[in-house]
Amino acid sequence: MAELAALDDPKMRAVNEKHGDDHGVNLTQLRALAKRLKTQPVLARQLWDTDDTAAKLLALLICRPKTFERDELDAMIRRARTPKVHDWLVNYVVKKNPHVEELRVAWFDDADPVVASAGWALTTERVANKPEGLDLTALLDLIEAHMKSAPDRLQWAMNHCLAQIGIDHPDYRSRALGIGERLQVLKDYPTPPGCTSPFAPVWITEIVRRQNA
């Protein structure tokens, strides 16, 4: 904890706080610390139980994802309120855990929109890599009905799912593009030069163009 405190940069903290992340540790330095520590499940749990965001991020890098129980991960996602901790928990831990599908289903329509966004993120992973058994038409129906009014984090996750369906499933591409055009979600999102807009019609079109190039 002392080492993490020493790495905290007030300028970086100010930048991160604009995105909802209350820490000032350079992530490259954090990964270097994790590499030095290697996998330490006991220490990871101790770090997670702090109220320090940098400590939680470090915990996610040095934990052993497959050892967490289903209810433990459910409790963790409900404590992961900052975007980076939430994102790393889903991508670095939950996706590698044997309870991932059970949690995807449980979180998908949770009353807490931040928890629900984790369910949608896991669904997007399945859309891309294991779509068998998913009802893509039903997913598009939900997106069309609810994405426009969804809270920011949930809206972002639903939009990603919409784009992934359009990118990976040509039979549904026309409808995905149409939903994106009608809803106009993230159309005006500020996008740095050289990056692809998160506006679904632009995102889908650009990635498909690259795949076909």
mmCIF file of C-alpha atoms in Angstrom:
data_model
loop_
_atom_site.group_PDB
_atom_site.id
_atom_site.type_symbol
_atom_site.label_atom_id
_atom_site.label_comp_id
_atom_site.label_asym_id
_atom_site.label_seq_id
_atom_site.Cartn_x
_atom_site.Cartn_y
_atom_site.Cartn_z
ATOM 1 C CA MET A 1 0.000 0.000 0.000
ATOM 2 C CA ALA A 2 2.907 2.333 0.747
ATOM 3 C CA GLU A 3 4.403 1.576 -2.653
ATOM 4 C CA LEU A 4 1.090 2.273 -4.381
ATOM 5 C CA ALA A 5 0.763 5.550 -2.477
ATOM 6 C CA ALA A 6 4.262 6.553 -3.638
ATOM 7 C CA LEU A 7 3.269 5.900 -7.258
ATOM 8 C CA ASP A 8 0.211 8.156 -7.048
ATOM 9 C CA ASP A 9 0.575 11.171 -9.346
ATOM 10 C CA PRO A 10 -1.792 14.091 -8.594
ATOM 11 C CA LYS A 11 -1.883 15.138 -12.266
ATOM 12 C CA MET A 12 -2.801 11.637 -13.400
ATOM 13 C CA ARG A 13 -5.389 11.418 -10.648
ATOM 14 C CA ALA A 14 -7.003 14.614 -11.928
ATOM 15 C CA VAL A 15 -7.198 13.179 -15.453
ATOM 16 C CA ASN A 16 -8.577 9.845 -14.231
ATOM 17 C CA GLU A 17 -11.193 11.498 -12.039
ATOM 18 C CA LYS A 18 -12.720 13.067 -15.149
ATOM 19 C CA HIS A 19 -13.495 9.492 -16.255
ATOM 20 C CA GLY A 20 -14.758 8.366 -12.848
ATOM 21 C CA ASP A 21 -11.566 6.608 -11.718
ATOM 22 C CA ASP A 22 -10.265 7.816 -8.350
ATOM 23 C CA HIS A 23 -6.596 6.859 -8.569
ATOM 24 C CA GLY A 24 -3.403 8.425 -9.904
ATOM 25 C CA VAL A 25 -1.183 5.409 -10.548
ATOM 26 C CA ASN A 26 0.271 4.933 -14.017
ATOM 27 C CA LEU A 27 -1.087 1.617 -15.283
ATOM 28 C CA THR A 28 2.248 0.634 -16.839
ATOM 29 C CA GLN A 29 3.871 1.020 -13.427
ATOM 30 C CA LEU A 30 0.997 -0.907 -11.851
ATOM 31 C CA ARG A 31 1.479 -3.790 -14.296
ATOM 32 C CA ALA A 32 5.229 -3.782 -13.580
ATOM 33 C CA LEU A 33 4.483 -4.094 -9.863
ATOM 34 C CA ALA A 34 2.089 -6.965 -10.577
ATOM 35 C CA LYS A 35 4.711 -8.698 -12.702
ATOM 36 C CA ARG A 36 7.162 -8.499 -9.822
ATOM 37 C CA LEU A 37 4.641 -9.824 -7.299
ATOM 38 C CA LYS A 38 3.388 -12.582 -9.641
ATOM 39 C CA THR A 39 0.252 -14.544 -8.703
ATOM 40 C CA GLN A 40 -0.607 -14.166 -5.009
ATOM 41 C CA PRO A 41 -4.262 -15.078 -4.298
ATOM 42 C CA VAL A 42 -4.127 -14.306 -0.572
ATOM 43 C CA LEU A 43 -2.559 -10.882 -1.071
ATOM 44 C CA ALA A 44 -5.004 -10.215 -3.911
ATOM 45 C CA ARG A 45 -7.974 -10.715 -1.595
ATOM 46 C CA GLN A 46 -6.412 -8.468 1.042
ATOM 47 C CA LEU A 47 -5.853 -5.727 -1.520
ATOM 48 C CA TRP A 48 -9.387 -6.105 -2.859
ATOM 49 C CA ASP A 49 -10.824 -5.615 0.627
ATOM 50 C CA THR A 50 -9.308 -2.120 0.870
ATOM 51 C CA ASP A 51 -11.160 0.976 -0.287
ATOM 52 C CA ASP A 52 -8.261 1.927 -2.548
ATOM 53 C CA THR A 53 -8.879 1.763 -6.301
ATOM 54 C CA ALA A 54 -5.217 1.236 -7.248
ATOM 55 C CA ALA A 55 -5.041 -1.636 -4.740
ATOM 56 C CA LYS A 56 -8.149 -3.224 -6.244
ATOM 57 C CA LEU A 57 -6.643 -2.961 -9.740
ATOM 58 C CA LEU A 58 -3.434 -4.580 -8.519
ATOM 59 C CA ALA A 59 -5.496 -7.324 -6.862
ATOM 60 C CA LEU A 60 -7.123 -8.149 -10.184
ATOM 61 C CA LEU A 61 -3.693 -8.522 -11.810
ATOM 62 C CA ILE A 62 -2.234 -10.899 -9.205
ATOM 63 C CA CYS A 63 -5.288 -13.003 -8.332
ATOM 64 C CA ARG A 64 -6.096 -16.490 -9.599
ATOM 65 C CA PRO A 65 -9.389 -16.015 -11.541
ATOM 66 C CA LYS A 66 -10.545 -19.641 -11.454
ATOM 67 C CA THR A 67 -10.508 -19.824 -7.644
ATOM 68 C CA PHE A 68 -13.370 -17.372 -7.045
ATOM 69 C CA GLU A 69 -16.786 -18.747 -6.174
ATOM 70 C CA ARG A 70 -19.904 -17.557 -7.949
ATOM 71 C CA ASP A 71 -21.279 -15.594 -4.965
ATOM 72 C CA GLU A 72 -17.858 -14.074 -4.305
ATOM 73 C CA LEU A 73 -17.712 -12.649 -7.836
ATOM 74 C CA ASP A 74 -21.286 -11.413 -7.527
ATOM 75 C CA ALA A 75 -20.344 -9.496 -4.386
ATOM 76 C CA MET A 76 -17.212 -8.153 -6.076
ATOM 77 C CA ILE A 77 -19.064 -6.787 -9.113
ATOM 78 C CA ARG A 78 -21.431 -4.937 -6.793
ATOM 79 C CA ARG A 79 -18.454 -3.287 -5.067
ATOM 80 C CA ALA A 80 -16.722 -2.399 -8.338
ATOM 81 C CA ARG A 81 -18.084 1.107 -8.805
ATOM 82 C CA THR A 82 -15.237 2.800 -10.681
ATOM 83 C CA PRO A 83 -15.109 2.102 -14.446
ATOM 84 C CA LYS A 84 -11.554 0.711 -14.594
ATOM 85 C CA VAL A 85 -12.049 -1.692 -11.676
ATOM 86 C CA HIS A 86 -15.361 -2.850 -13.160
ATOM 87 C CA ASP A 87 -13.805 -3.339 -16.600
ATOM 88 C CA TRP A 88 -10.779 -5.266 -15.323
ATOM 89 C CA LEU A 89 -12.893 -7.430 -13.036
ATOM 90 C CA VAL A 90 -15.110 -8.485 -15.941
ATOM 91 C CA ASN A 91 -12.324 -8.948 -18.489
ATOM 92 C CA TYR A 92 -9.439 -10.286 -16.404
ATOM 93 C CA VAL A 93 -11.306 -12.359 -13.840
ATOM 94 C CA VAL A 94 -14.954 -13.169 -14.587
ATOM 95 C CA LYS A 95 -14.302 -14.157 -18.224
ATOM 96 C CA LYS A 96 -11.716 -16.704 -17.012
ATOM 97 C CA ASN A 97 -13.898 -18.125 -14.239
ATOM 98 C CA PRO A 98 -15.926 -21.359 -14.572
ATOM 99 C CA HIS A 99 -19.069 -19.532 -13.360
ATOM 100 C CA VAL A 100 -18.966 -16.992 -16.199
ATOM 101 C CA GLU A 101 -22.095 -18.158 -18.030
ATOM 102 C CA GLU A 102 -24.145 -18.434 -14.852
ATOM 103 C CA LEU A 103 -23.094 -14.908 -13.882
ATOM 104 C CA ARG A 104 -23.784 -13.567 -17.391
ATOM 105 C CA VAL A 105 -27.376 -14.741 -17.163
ATOM 106 C CA ALA A 106 -27.820 -13.526 -13.576
ATOM 107 C CA TRP A 107 -26.421 -10.059 -14.234
ATOM 108 C CA PHE A 108 -27.952 -9.450 -17.659
ATOM 109 C CA ASP A 109 -31.215 -7.946 -16.400
ATOM 110 C CA ASP A 110 -30.097 -6.942 -12.883
ATOM 111 C CA ALA A 111 -31.884 -3.928 -11.399
ATOM 112 C CA ASP A 112 -28.509 -2.219 -10.885
ATOM 113 C CA PRO A 113 -27.520 -0.832 -14.312
ATOM 114 C CA VAL A 114 -23.798 -1.112 -13.524
ATOM 115 C CA VAL A 115 -24.203 -4.812 -12.712
ATOM 116 C CA ALA A 116 -26.400 -5.235 -15.788
ATOM 117 C CA SER A 117 -23.662 -3.666 -17.904
ATOM 118 C CA ALA A 118 -21.376 -6.528 -16.825
ATOM 119 C CA GLY A 119 -23.994 -9.005 -18.040
ATOM 120 C CA TRP A 120 -24.153 -7.219 -21.374
ATOM 121 C CA ALA A 121 -20.340 -7.160 -21.646
ATOM 122 C CA LEU A 122 -20.240 -10.924 -21.135
ATOM 123 C CA THR A 123 -23.027 -11.323 -23.693
ATOM 124 C CA THR A 124 -21.008 -9.300 -26.196
ATOM 125 C CA GLU A 125 -18.112 -11.701 -25.622
ATOM 126 C CA ARG A 126 -20.409 -14.588 -26.496
ATOM 127 C CA VAL A 127 -21.756 -12.771 -29.563
ATOM 128 C CA ALA A 128 -18.183 -12.586 -30.836
ATOM 129 C CA ASN A 129 -16.797 -15.958 -29.773
ATOM 130 C CA LYS A 130 -19.577 -18.383 -28.853
ATOM 131 C CA PRO A 131 -22.912 -17.225 -30.287
ATOM 132 C CA GLU A 132 -24.517 -20.676 -30.318
ATOM 133 C CA GLY A 133 -27.642 -20.605 -28.164
ATOM 134 C CA LEU A 134 -27.974 -16.809 -28.120
ATOM 135 C CA ASP A 135 -31.144 -15.250 -29.531
ATOM 136 C CA LEU A 136 -29.656 -12.394 -31.528
ATOM 137 C CA THR A 137 -33.076 -11.168 -32.642
ATOM 138 C CA ALA A 138 -34.186 -10.860 -29.023
ATOM 139 C CA LEU A 139 -30.965 -9.010 -28.143
ATOM 140 C CA LEU A 140 -31.593 -6.525 -30.950
ATOM 141 C CA ASP A 141 -35.193 -6.108 -29.750
ATOM 142 C CA LEU A 142 -33.949 -5.218 -26.251
ATOM 143 C CA ILE A 143 -31.334 -2.832 -27.606
ATOM 144 C CA GLU A 144 -33.859 -1.100 -29.848
ATOM 145 C CA ALA A 145 -36.334 -0.706 -26.991
ATOM 146 C CA HIS A 146 -34.023 0.305 -24.134
ATOM 147 C CA MET A 147 -30.575 1.520 -25.251
ATOM 148 C CA LYS A 148 -31.602 5.125 -25.925
ATOM 149 C CA SER A 149 -32.786 5.674 -22.344
ATOM 150 C CA ALA A 150 -30.278 3.430 -20.537
ATOM 151 C CA PRO A 151 -27.827 4.939 -17.989
ATOM 152 C CA ASP A 152 -24.378 5.676 -19.409
ATOM 153 C CA ARG A 153 -22.472 2.516 -18.429
ATOM 154 C CA LEU A 154 -25.329 0.213 -19.447
ATOM 155 C CA GLN A 155 -25.900 2.171 -22.650
ATOM 156 C CA TRP A 156 -22.227 1.817 -23.575
ATOM 157 C CA ALA A 157 -22.354 -1.958 -23.008
ATOM 158 C CA MET A 158 -25.557 -2.330 -25.050
ATOM 159 C CA ASN A 159 -24.060 -0.252 -27.843
ATOM 160 C CA HIS A 160 -20.989 -2.498 -27.912
ATOM 161 C CA CYS A 161 -23.251 -5.525 -28.191
ATOM 162 C CA LEU A 162 -25.150 -3.884 -31.059
ATOM 163 C CA ALA A 163 -21.907 -3.189 -32.915
ATOM 164 C CA GLN A 164 -20.580 -6.706 -32.283
ATOM 165 C CA ILE A 165 -23.733 -8.275 -33.705
ATOM 166 C CA GLY A 166 -23.435 -6.097 -36.794
ATOM 167 C CA ILE A 167 -19.751 -6.881 -37.229
ATOM 168 C CA ASP A 168 -19.797 -10.637 -36.664
ATOM 169 C CA HIS A 169 -23.205 -11.664 -38.014
ATOM 170 C CA PRO A 170 -23.886 -10.537 -41.599
ATOM 171 C CA ASP A 171 -27.496 -11.749 -41.523
ATOM 172 C CA TYR A 172 -28.227 -9.236 -38.762
ATOM 173 C CA ARG A 173 -25.990 -6.425 -40.012
ATOM 174 C CA SER A 174 -28.678 -4.452 -41.832
ATOM 175 C CA ARG A 175 -30.926 -4.385 -38.789
ATOM 176 C CA ALA A 176 -28.035 -3.473 -36.478
ATOM 177 C CA LEU A 177 -27.094 -0.567 -38.735
ATOM 178 C CA GLY A 178 -30.723 0.557 -38.876
ATOM 179 C CA ILE A 179 -31.099 0.515 -35.095
ATOM 180 C CA GLY A 180 -27.935 2.544 -34.725
ATOM 181 C CA GLU A 181 -29.094 5.111 -37.268
ATOM 182 C CA ARG A 182 -32.518 5.465 -35.658
ATOM 183 C CA LEU A 183 -31.314 5.756 -32.065
ATOM 184 C CA GLN A 184 -28.285 7.994 -32.785
ATOM 185 C CA VAL A 185 -26.631 6.824 -29.543
ATOM 186 C CA LEU A 186 -23.028 8.120 -29.221
ATOM 187 C CA LYS A 187 -23.159 9.740 -32.660
ATOM 188 C CA ASP A 188 -21.504 12.890 -31.302
ATOM 189 C CA TYR A 189 -19.079 11.131 -28.958
ATOM 190 C CA PRO A 190 -15.679 12.904 -29.152
ATOM 191 C CA THR A 191 -13.311 10.556 -30.978
ATOM 192 C CA PRO A 192 -9.541 11.231 -31.196
ATOM 193 C CA PRO A 193 -7.922 11.285 -34.663
ATOM 194 C CA GLY A 194 -7.074 7.800 -35.859
ATOM 195 C CA CYS A 195 -9.646 6.139 -33.604
ATOM 196 C CA THR A 196 -12.949 4.602 -34.652
ATOM 197 C CA SER A 197 -16.148 6.274 -33.455
ATOM 198 C CA PRO A 198 -18.266 4.251 -31.014
ATOM 199 C CA PHE A 199 -21.361 5.271 -33.011
ATOM 200 C CA ALA A 200 -22.530 1.799 -34.055
ATOM 201 C CA PRO A 201 -23.090 2.411 -37.811
ATOM 202 C CA VAL A 202 -19.616 3.941 -38.178
ATOM 203 C CA TRP A 203 -18.037 1.280 -35.949
ATOM 204 C CA ILE A 204 -19.653 -1.626 -37.807
ATOM 205 C CA THR A 205 -18.871 -0.223 -41.251
ATOM 206 C CA GLU A 206 -15.232 0.486 -40.448
ATOM 207 C CA ILE A 207 -14.447 -2.881 -38.844
ATOM 208 C CA VAL A 208 -16.184 -4.804 -41.645
ATOM 209 C CA ARG A 209 -14.213 -2.740 -44.181
ATOM 210 C CA ARG A 210 -10.943 -3.690 -42.464
ATOM 211 C CA GLN A 211 -11.926 -7.354 -42.322
ATOM 212 C CA ASN A 212 -12.682 -7.344 -46.035
ATOM 213 C CA ALA A 213 -9.561 -5.389 -47.015
#
